[in-house]
């Protein structure tokens, strides 16, 4: 029987150094050779697609018709590797041309499986930047429950990724994001849908822990299928490169919130399989695609998995090592988009949980972050720090988290420490503010990067997690950094927030909230933060995405919400602003 495409394709890495390389991720239903074949013409035979009749979004005719401005004879192939009976390939694509848009198809053992014959969407394309790149457009958000089937009512409203796909179909290709940054909770291992629960019930007894949560690798694959087989999202991820990082729900709510939490989880009979399966599935579905071809070539785990008929044992051993010794593995990574540098930071697995030495990042991880941010001053105009958890929260919530951290480390005695731990778990008090020394280190690093004659134009912290969106701007005692520094928080992509939390987040920015927060911080003997900040946009509630357009030293921000108007479901722009004074 011929191999079939089970999941994907996902366009992951696109090369911004030469404009010649990319990677495409797929899952097949059996072992095979996976191939990406580009359908191109030499650069110069036409113009870059822009939404007209000859563009990728408007082209008609046979699927192998050349696209104007595309690369000729580009493509690549890879043999699938096997994990837990599933078959994956990360296909390296070479021979692309800079400043081109190249339609592609996917073949398994020589048989075309993508695009689907009945697809209503434009061809999937690989768009490469001009070299040197003039700018980059980055869309970002977090927290996405899989959308229900189209025939079912969606109680939490339209999915922002679905509506982004619809906008892309209707607009010129030049208006598309250059990269989609997904900042955590791509899947919810601890909050499964009714359809998935019915599927789980056919496998095992849901009255036994972990109940309706996922238990093993096979159940994780169900979450990715449910999320990525959404037709709009499937096409979107096939044609917009993506950078991803996990947050807690990719594994479990409160993941690594404290040492006592971790000890309790490790004492349960189901946790070890859950954490190993979570790390394994994240490595396969998300992490591999974050890496460049050169990084993949030097990755010993990737080599070990591919060099054996079944890579399960090799990957499981890696996951076990990552769980036992988090400092032995780095999930953080760097991507450069012309003169924009993105540093994606692991704020979950790299934690130090000892209450007396509590840190969001271990020492080696912080050294890595400093080294990447400070490397070659003046070589980039914009620094993006991708961290699933916001650096700057509403001030009252910041103070509550620093107060809670002080209680948990014993500043008010053992009884208050027990109260603090209980509150920490119930209220999810685990952002940067809950790791005061790490907050101070990150704040100092941002100030250092943003100061001096070689400072970038902007330093933007991109975050999600809190199920609403806002813009916050910090201010330091003189001298202020020369760069414009901003906290840009955007979530959810597709999720909900309780009314009480809306009230709480609004209160957190108020004068009364600030006074209450300072009183609690004094009770915990927590010091004042070294920086002061104000909300300059929001809070906005709804399913939404932010988009940064960076050109030269200028930066523009747009917030779009998934909503409905007279024309139907679509992305509605609710805020636009220029973040810089540059041209």
JSON list of C-alpha atoms in Angstrom, two decimals, residues 345-464:
[
{"chain": "A", "resi": 345, "resn": "UNK", "atom": "CA", "xyz": [13.58, 31.50, 25.87]},
{"chain": "A", "resi": 346, "resn": "UNK", "atom": "CA", "xyz": [12.62, 28.31, 27.67]},
{"chain": "A", "resi": 347, "resn": "UNK", "atom": "CA", "xyz": [10.85, 29.48, 30.84]},
{"chain": "A", "resi": 348, "resn": "UNK", "atom": "CA", "xyz": [9.62, 26.03, 31.92]},
{"chain": "A", "resi": 349, "resn": "UNK", "atom": "CA", "xyz": [12.26, 23.30, 31.78]},
{"chain": "A", "resi": 350, "resn": "UNK", "atom": "CA", "xyz": [15.27, 25.49, 32.63]},
{"chain": "A", "resi": 351, "resn": "UNK", "atom": "CA", "xyz": [14.00, 26.54, 36.08]},
{"chain": "A", "resi": 352, "resn": "UNK", "atom": "CA", "xyz": [15.85, 26.22, 39.37]},
{"chain": "A", "resi": 353, "resn": "UNK", "atom": "CA", "xyz": [13.24, 25.26, 41.98]},
{"chain": "A", "resi": 354, "resn": "UNK", "atom": "CA", "xyz": [15.21, 25.40, 45.23]},
{"chain": "A", "resi": 355, "resn": "UNK", "atom": "CA", "xyz": [13.30, 28.07, 47.21]},
{"chain": "A", "resi": 356, "resn": "UNK", "atom": "CA", "xyz": [16.51, 29.69, 48.47]},
{"chain": "A", "resi": 357, "resn": "UNK", "atom": "CA", "xyz": [18.03, 29.88, 44.97]},
{"chain": "A", "resi": 358, "resn": "UNK", "atom": "CA", "xyz": [14.87, 30.05, 42.86]},
{"chain": "A", "resi": 359, "resn": "UNK", "atom": "CA", "xyz": [15.47, 31.08, 39.23]},
{"chain": "A", "resi": 360, "resn": "UNK", "atom": "CA", "xyz": [13.52, 31.14, 36.00]},
{"chain": "A", "resi": 361, "resn": "UNK", "atom": "CA", "xyz": [16.72, 30.18, 34.12]},
{"chain": "A", "resi": 362, "resn": "UNK", "atom": "CA", "xyz": [19.64, 28.17, 35.42]},
{"chain": "A", "resi": 363, "resn": "UNK", "atom": "CA", "xyz": [23.08, 29.77, 35.34]},
{"chain": "A", "resi": 364, "resn": "UNK", "atom": "CA", "xyz": [24.11, 28.25, 32.02]},
{"chain": "A", "resi": 365, "resn": "UNK", "atom": "CA", "xyz": [20.84, 29.26, 30.38]},
{"chain": "A", "resi": 366, "resn": "UNK", "atom": "CA", "xyz": [21.20, 32.83, 31.58]},
{"chain": "A", "resi": 367, "resn": "UNK", "atom": "CA", "xyz": [24.78, 32.94, 30.29]},
{"chain": "A", "resi": 368, "resn": "UNK", "atom": "CA", "xyz": [23.51, 31.72, 26.92]},
{"chain": "A", "resi": 369, "resn": "UNK", "atom": "CA", "xyz": [20.83, 34.42, 26.85]},
{"chain": "A", "resi": 370, "resn": "UNK", "atom": "CA", "xyz": [23.31, 37.16, 27.72]},
{"chain": "A", "resi": 371, "resn": "UNK", "atom": "CA", "xyz": [25.79, 35.93, 25.15]},
{"chain": "A", "resi": 372, "resn": "UNK", "atom": "CA", "xyz": [23.21, 35.85, 22.36]},
{"chain": "A", "resi": 373, "resn": "UNK", "atom": "CA", "xyz": [21.74, 39.25, 23.23]},
{"chain": "A", "resi": 374, "resn": "UNK", "atom": "CA", "xyz": [25.10, 40.97, 23.54]},
{"chain": "A", "resi": 375, "resn": "UNK", "atom": "CA", "xyz": [26.85, 39.32, 20.61]},
{"chain": "A", "resi": 376, "resn": "UNK", "atom": "CA", "xyz": [28.06, 41.76, 17.94]},
{"chain": "A", "resi": 377, "resn": "UNK", "atom": "CA", "xyz": [26.56, 45.04, 19.24]},
{"chain": "A", "resi": 378, "resn": "UNK", "atom": "CA", "xyz": [25.19, 47.13, 16.39]},
{"chain": "A", "resi": 379, "resn": "UNK", "atom": "CA", "xyz": [24.56, 44.09, 14.18]},
{"chain": "A", "resi": 380, "resn": "UNK", "atom": "CA", "xyz": [20.79, 44.20, 14.66]},
{"chain": "A", "resi": 381, "resn": "UNK", "atom": "CA", "xyz": [18.15, 46.93, 14.80]},
{"chain": "A", "resi": 382, "resn": "UNK", "atom": "CA", "xyz": [15.51, 45.05, 16.78]},
{"chain": "A", "resi": 383, "resn": "UNK", "atom": "CA", "xyz": [15.77, 42.48, 19.56]},
{"chain": "A", "resi": 384, "resn": "UNK", "atom": "CA", "xyz": [12.77, 40.24, 20.17]},
{"chain": "A", "resi": 385, "resn": "UNK", "atom": "CA", "xyz": [12.76, 38.20, 23.38]},
{"chain": "A", "resi": 386, "resn": "UNK", "atom": "CA", "xyz": [10.21, 35.41, 23.09]},
{"chain": "A", "resi": 387, "resn": "UNK", "atom": "CA", "xyz": [9.17, 34.25, 26.55]},
{"chain": "A", "resi": 388, "resn": "UNK", "atom": "CA", "xyz": [5.87, 32.48, 27.09]},
{"chain": "A", "resi": 389, "resn": "UNK", "atom": "CA", "xyz": [5.47, 34.21, 30.47]},
{"chain": "A", "resi": 390, "resn": "UNK", "atom": "CA", "xyz": [5.29, 38.02, 30.58]},
{"chain": "A", "resi": 391, "resn": "UNK", "atom": "CA", "xyz": [8.21, 39.92, 32.04]},
{"chain": "A", "resi": 392, "resn": "UNK", "atom": "CA", "xyz": [6.03, 42.92, 33.01]},
{"chain": "A", "resi": 393, "resn": "UNK", "atom": "CA", "xyz": [2.66, 42.09, 34.55]},
{"chain": "A", "resi": 394, "resn": "UNK", "atom": "CA", "xyz": [0.04, 44.49, 35.91]},
{"chain": "A", "resi": 395, "resn": "UNK", "atom": "CA", "xyz": [1.94, 46.06, 38.85]},
{"chain": "A", "resi": 396, "resn": "UNK", "atom": "CA", "xyz": [-0.41, 44.74, 41.55]},
{"chain": "A", "resi": 397, "resn": "UNK", "atom": "CA", "xyz": [-0.03, 41.18, 40.23]},
{"chain": "A", "resi": 398, "resn": "UNK", "atom": "CA", "xyz": [3.76, 41.63, 40.03]},
{"chain": "A", "resi": 399, "resn": "UNK", "atom": "CA", "xyz": [3.84, 42.62, 43.70]},
{"chain": "A", "resi": 400, "resn": "UNK", "atom": "CA", "xyz": [1.57, 39.74, 44.70]},
{"chain": "A", "resi": 401, "resn": "UNK", "atom": "CA", "xyz": [3.90, 37.29, 42.96]},
{"chain": "A", "resi": 402, "resn": "UNK", "atom": "CA", "xyz": [7.03, 38.75, 44.58]},
{"chain": "A", "resi": 403, "resn": "UNK", "atom": "CA", "xyz": [5.22, 38.69, 47.97]},
{"chain": "A", "resi": 404, "resn": "UNK", "atom": "CA", "xyz": [4.26, 35.07, 47.37]},
{"chain": "A", "resi": 405, "resn": "UNK", "atom": "CA", "xyz": [7.85, 34.15, 46.45]},
{"chain": "A", "resi": 406, "resn": "UNK", "atom": "CA", "xyz": [9.06, 35.73, 49.70]},
{"chain": "A", "resi": 407, "resn": "UNK", "atom": "CA", "xyz": [6.52, 33.77, 51.74]},
{"chain": "A", "resi": 408, "resn": "UNK", "atom": "CA", "xyz": [7.44, 30.50, 50.05]},
{"chain": "A", "resi": 409, "resn": "UNK", "atom": "CA", "xyz": [11.12, 30.93, 50.82]},
{"chain": "A", "resi": 410, "resn": "UNK", "atom": "CA", "xyz": [10.26, 31.45, 54.51]},
{"chain": "A", "resi": 411, "resn": "UNK", "atom": "CA", "xyz": [10.45, 35.21, 55.04]},
{"chain": "A", "resi": 412, "resn": "UNK", "atom": "CA", "xyz": [7.39, 35.03, 57.33]},
{"chain": "A", "resi": 413, "resn": "UNK", "atom": "CA", "xyz": [7.90, 31.58, 58.78]},
{"chain": "A", "resi": 414, "resn": "UNK", "atom": "CA", "xyz": [6.82, 28.04, 58.07]},
{"chain": "A", "resi": 415, "resn": "UNK", "atom": "CA", "xyz": [3.05, 28.60, 58.36]},
{"chain": "A", "resi": 416, "resn": "UNK", "atom": "CA", "xyz": [3.10, 31.46, 55.87]},
{"chain": "A", "resi": 417, "resn": "UNK", "atom": "CA", "xyz": [5.30, 29.35, 53.59]},
{"chain": "A", "resi": 418, "resn": "UNK", "atom": "CA", "xyz": [2.58, 26.67, 53.45]},
{"chain": "A", "resi": 419, "resn": "UNK", "atom": "CA", "xyz": [-0.03, 29.34, 52.74]},
{"chain": "A", "resi": 420, "resn": "UNK", "atom": "CA", "xyz": [2.18, 30.76, 50.00]},
{"chain": "A", "resi": 421, "resn": "UNK", "atom": "CA", "xyz": [2.71, 27.41, 48.28]},
{"chain": "A", "resi": 422, "resn": "UNK", "atom": "CA", "xyz": [-1.02, 26.69, 48.25]},
{"chain": "A", "resi": 423, "resn": "UNK", "atom": "CA", "xyz": [-1.77, 30.14, 46.84]},
{"chain": "A", "resi": 424, "resn": "UNK", "atom": "CA", "xyz": [1.01, 29.85, 44.26]},
{"chain": "A", "resi": 425, "resn": "UNK", "atom": "CA", "xyz": [-0.58, 26.74, 42.75]},
{"chain": "A", "resi": 426, "resn": "UNK", "atom": "CA", "xyz": [-4.18, 27.93, 42.94]},
{"chain": "A", "resi": 427, "resn": "UNK", "atom": "CA", "xyz": [-3.48, 31.34, 41.38]},
{"chain": "A", "resi": 428, "resn": "UNK", "atom": "CA", "xyz": [-0.67, 30.39, 38.94]},
{"chain": "A", "resi": 429, "resn": "UNK", "atom": "CA", "xyz": [1.81, 32.78, 40.58]},
{"chain": "A", "resi": 430, "resn": "UNK", "atom": "CA", "xyz": [4.82, 31.69, 38.53]},
{"chain": "A", "resi": 431, "resn": "UNK", "atom": "CA", "xyz": [5.76, 34.46, 36.10]},
{"chain": "A", "resi": 432, "resn": "UNK", "atom": "CA", "xyz": [9.08, 36.34, 36.05]},
{"chain": "A", "resi": 433, "resn": "UNK", "atom": "CA", "xyz": [7.92, 38.31, 39.11]},
{"chain": "A", "resi": 434, "resn": "UNK", "atom": "CA", "xyz": [7.73, 35.04, 41.06]},
{"chain": "A", "resi": 435, "resn": "UNK", "atom": "CA", "xyz": [11.48, 34.56, 40.43]},
{"chain": "A", "resi": 436, "resn": "UNK", "atom": "CA", "xyz": [12.73, 37.93, 41.74]},
{"chain": "A", "resi": 437, "resn": "UNK", "atom": "CA", "xyz": [16.43, 37.41, 41.05]},
{"chain": "A", "resi": 438, "resn": "UNK", "atom": "CA", "xyz": [15.68, 36.30, 37.48]},
{"chain": "A", "resi": 439, "resn": "UNK", "atom": "CA", "xyz": [13.39, 39.29, 36.98]},
{"chain": "A", "resi": 440, "resn": "UNK", "atom": "CA", "xyz": [16.21, 41.57, 38.07]},
{"chain": "A", "resi": 441, "resn": "UNK", "atom": "CA", "xyz": [18.72, 39.81, 35.81]},
{"chain": "A", "resi": 442, "resn": "UNK", "atom": "CA", "xyz": [16.47, 40.05, 32.77]},
{"chain": "A", "resi": 443, "resn": "UNK", "atom": "CA", "xyz": [15.70, 43.69, 33.54]},
{"chain": "A", "resi": 444, "resn": "UNK", "atom": "CA", "xyz": [19.42, 44.50, 33.81]},
{"chain": "A", "resi": 445, "resn": "UNK", "atom": "CA", "xyz": [20.16, 42.65, 30.56]},
{"chain": "A", "resi": 446, "resn": "UNK", "atom": "CA", "xyz": [17.45, 44.52, 28.68]},
{"chain": "A", "resi": 447, "resn": "UNK", "atom": "CA", "xyz": [18.78, 47.83, 29.95]},
{"chain": "A", "resi": 448, "resn": "UNK", "atom": "CA", "xyz": [22.35, 46.88, 28.98]},
{"chain": "A", "resi": 449, "resn": "UNK", "atom": "CA", "xyz": [21.34, 45.76, 25.49]},
{"chain": "A", "resi": 450, "resn": "UNK", "atom": "CA", "xyz": [19.22, 48.86, 24.97]},
{"chain": "A", "resi": 451, "resn": "UNK", "atom": "CA", "xyz": [21.86, 51.39, 26.04]},
{"chain": "A", "resi": 452, "resn": "UNK", "atom": "CA", "xyz": [24.71, 53.09, 24.26]},
{"chain": "A", "resi": 453, "resn": "UNK", "atom": "CA", "xyz": [25.48, 54.23, 20.71]},
{"chain": "A", "resi": 454, "resn": "UNK", "atom": "CA", "xyz": [25.20, 50.71, 19.24]},
{"chain": "A", "resi": 455, "resn": "UNK", "atom": "CA", "xyz": [21.86, 49.91, 20.88]},
{"chain": "A", "resi": 456, "resn": "UNK", "atom": "CA", "xyz": [19.05, 48.56, 18.74]},
{"chain": "A", "resi": 457, "resn": "UNK", "atom": "CA", "xyz": [16.04, 50.71, 17.96]},
{"chain": "A", "resi": 458, "resn": "UNK", "atom": "CA", "xyz": [13.67, 48.49, 19.95]},
{"chain": "A", "resi": 459, "resn": "UNK", "atom": "CA", "xyz": [13.80, 45.70, 22.52]},
{"chain": "A", "resi": 460, "resn": "UNK", "atom": "CA", "xyz": [10.43, 43.93, 22.57]},
{"chain": "A", "resi": 461, "resn": "UNK", "atom": "CA", "xyz": [9.49, 41.16, 24.99]},
{"chain": "A", "resi": 462, "resn": "UNK", "atom": "CA", "xyz": [6.91, 38.94, 23.26]},
{"chain": "A", "resi": 463, "resn": "UNK", "atom": "CA", "xyz": [4.73, 36.95, 25.66]},
{"chain": "A", "resi": 464, "resn": "UNK", "atom": "CA", "xyz": [1.41, 35.18, 26.05]}
]
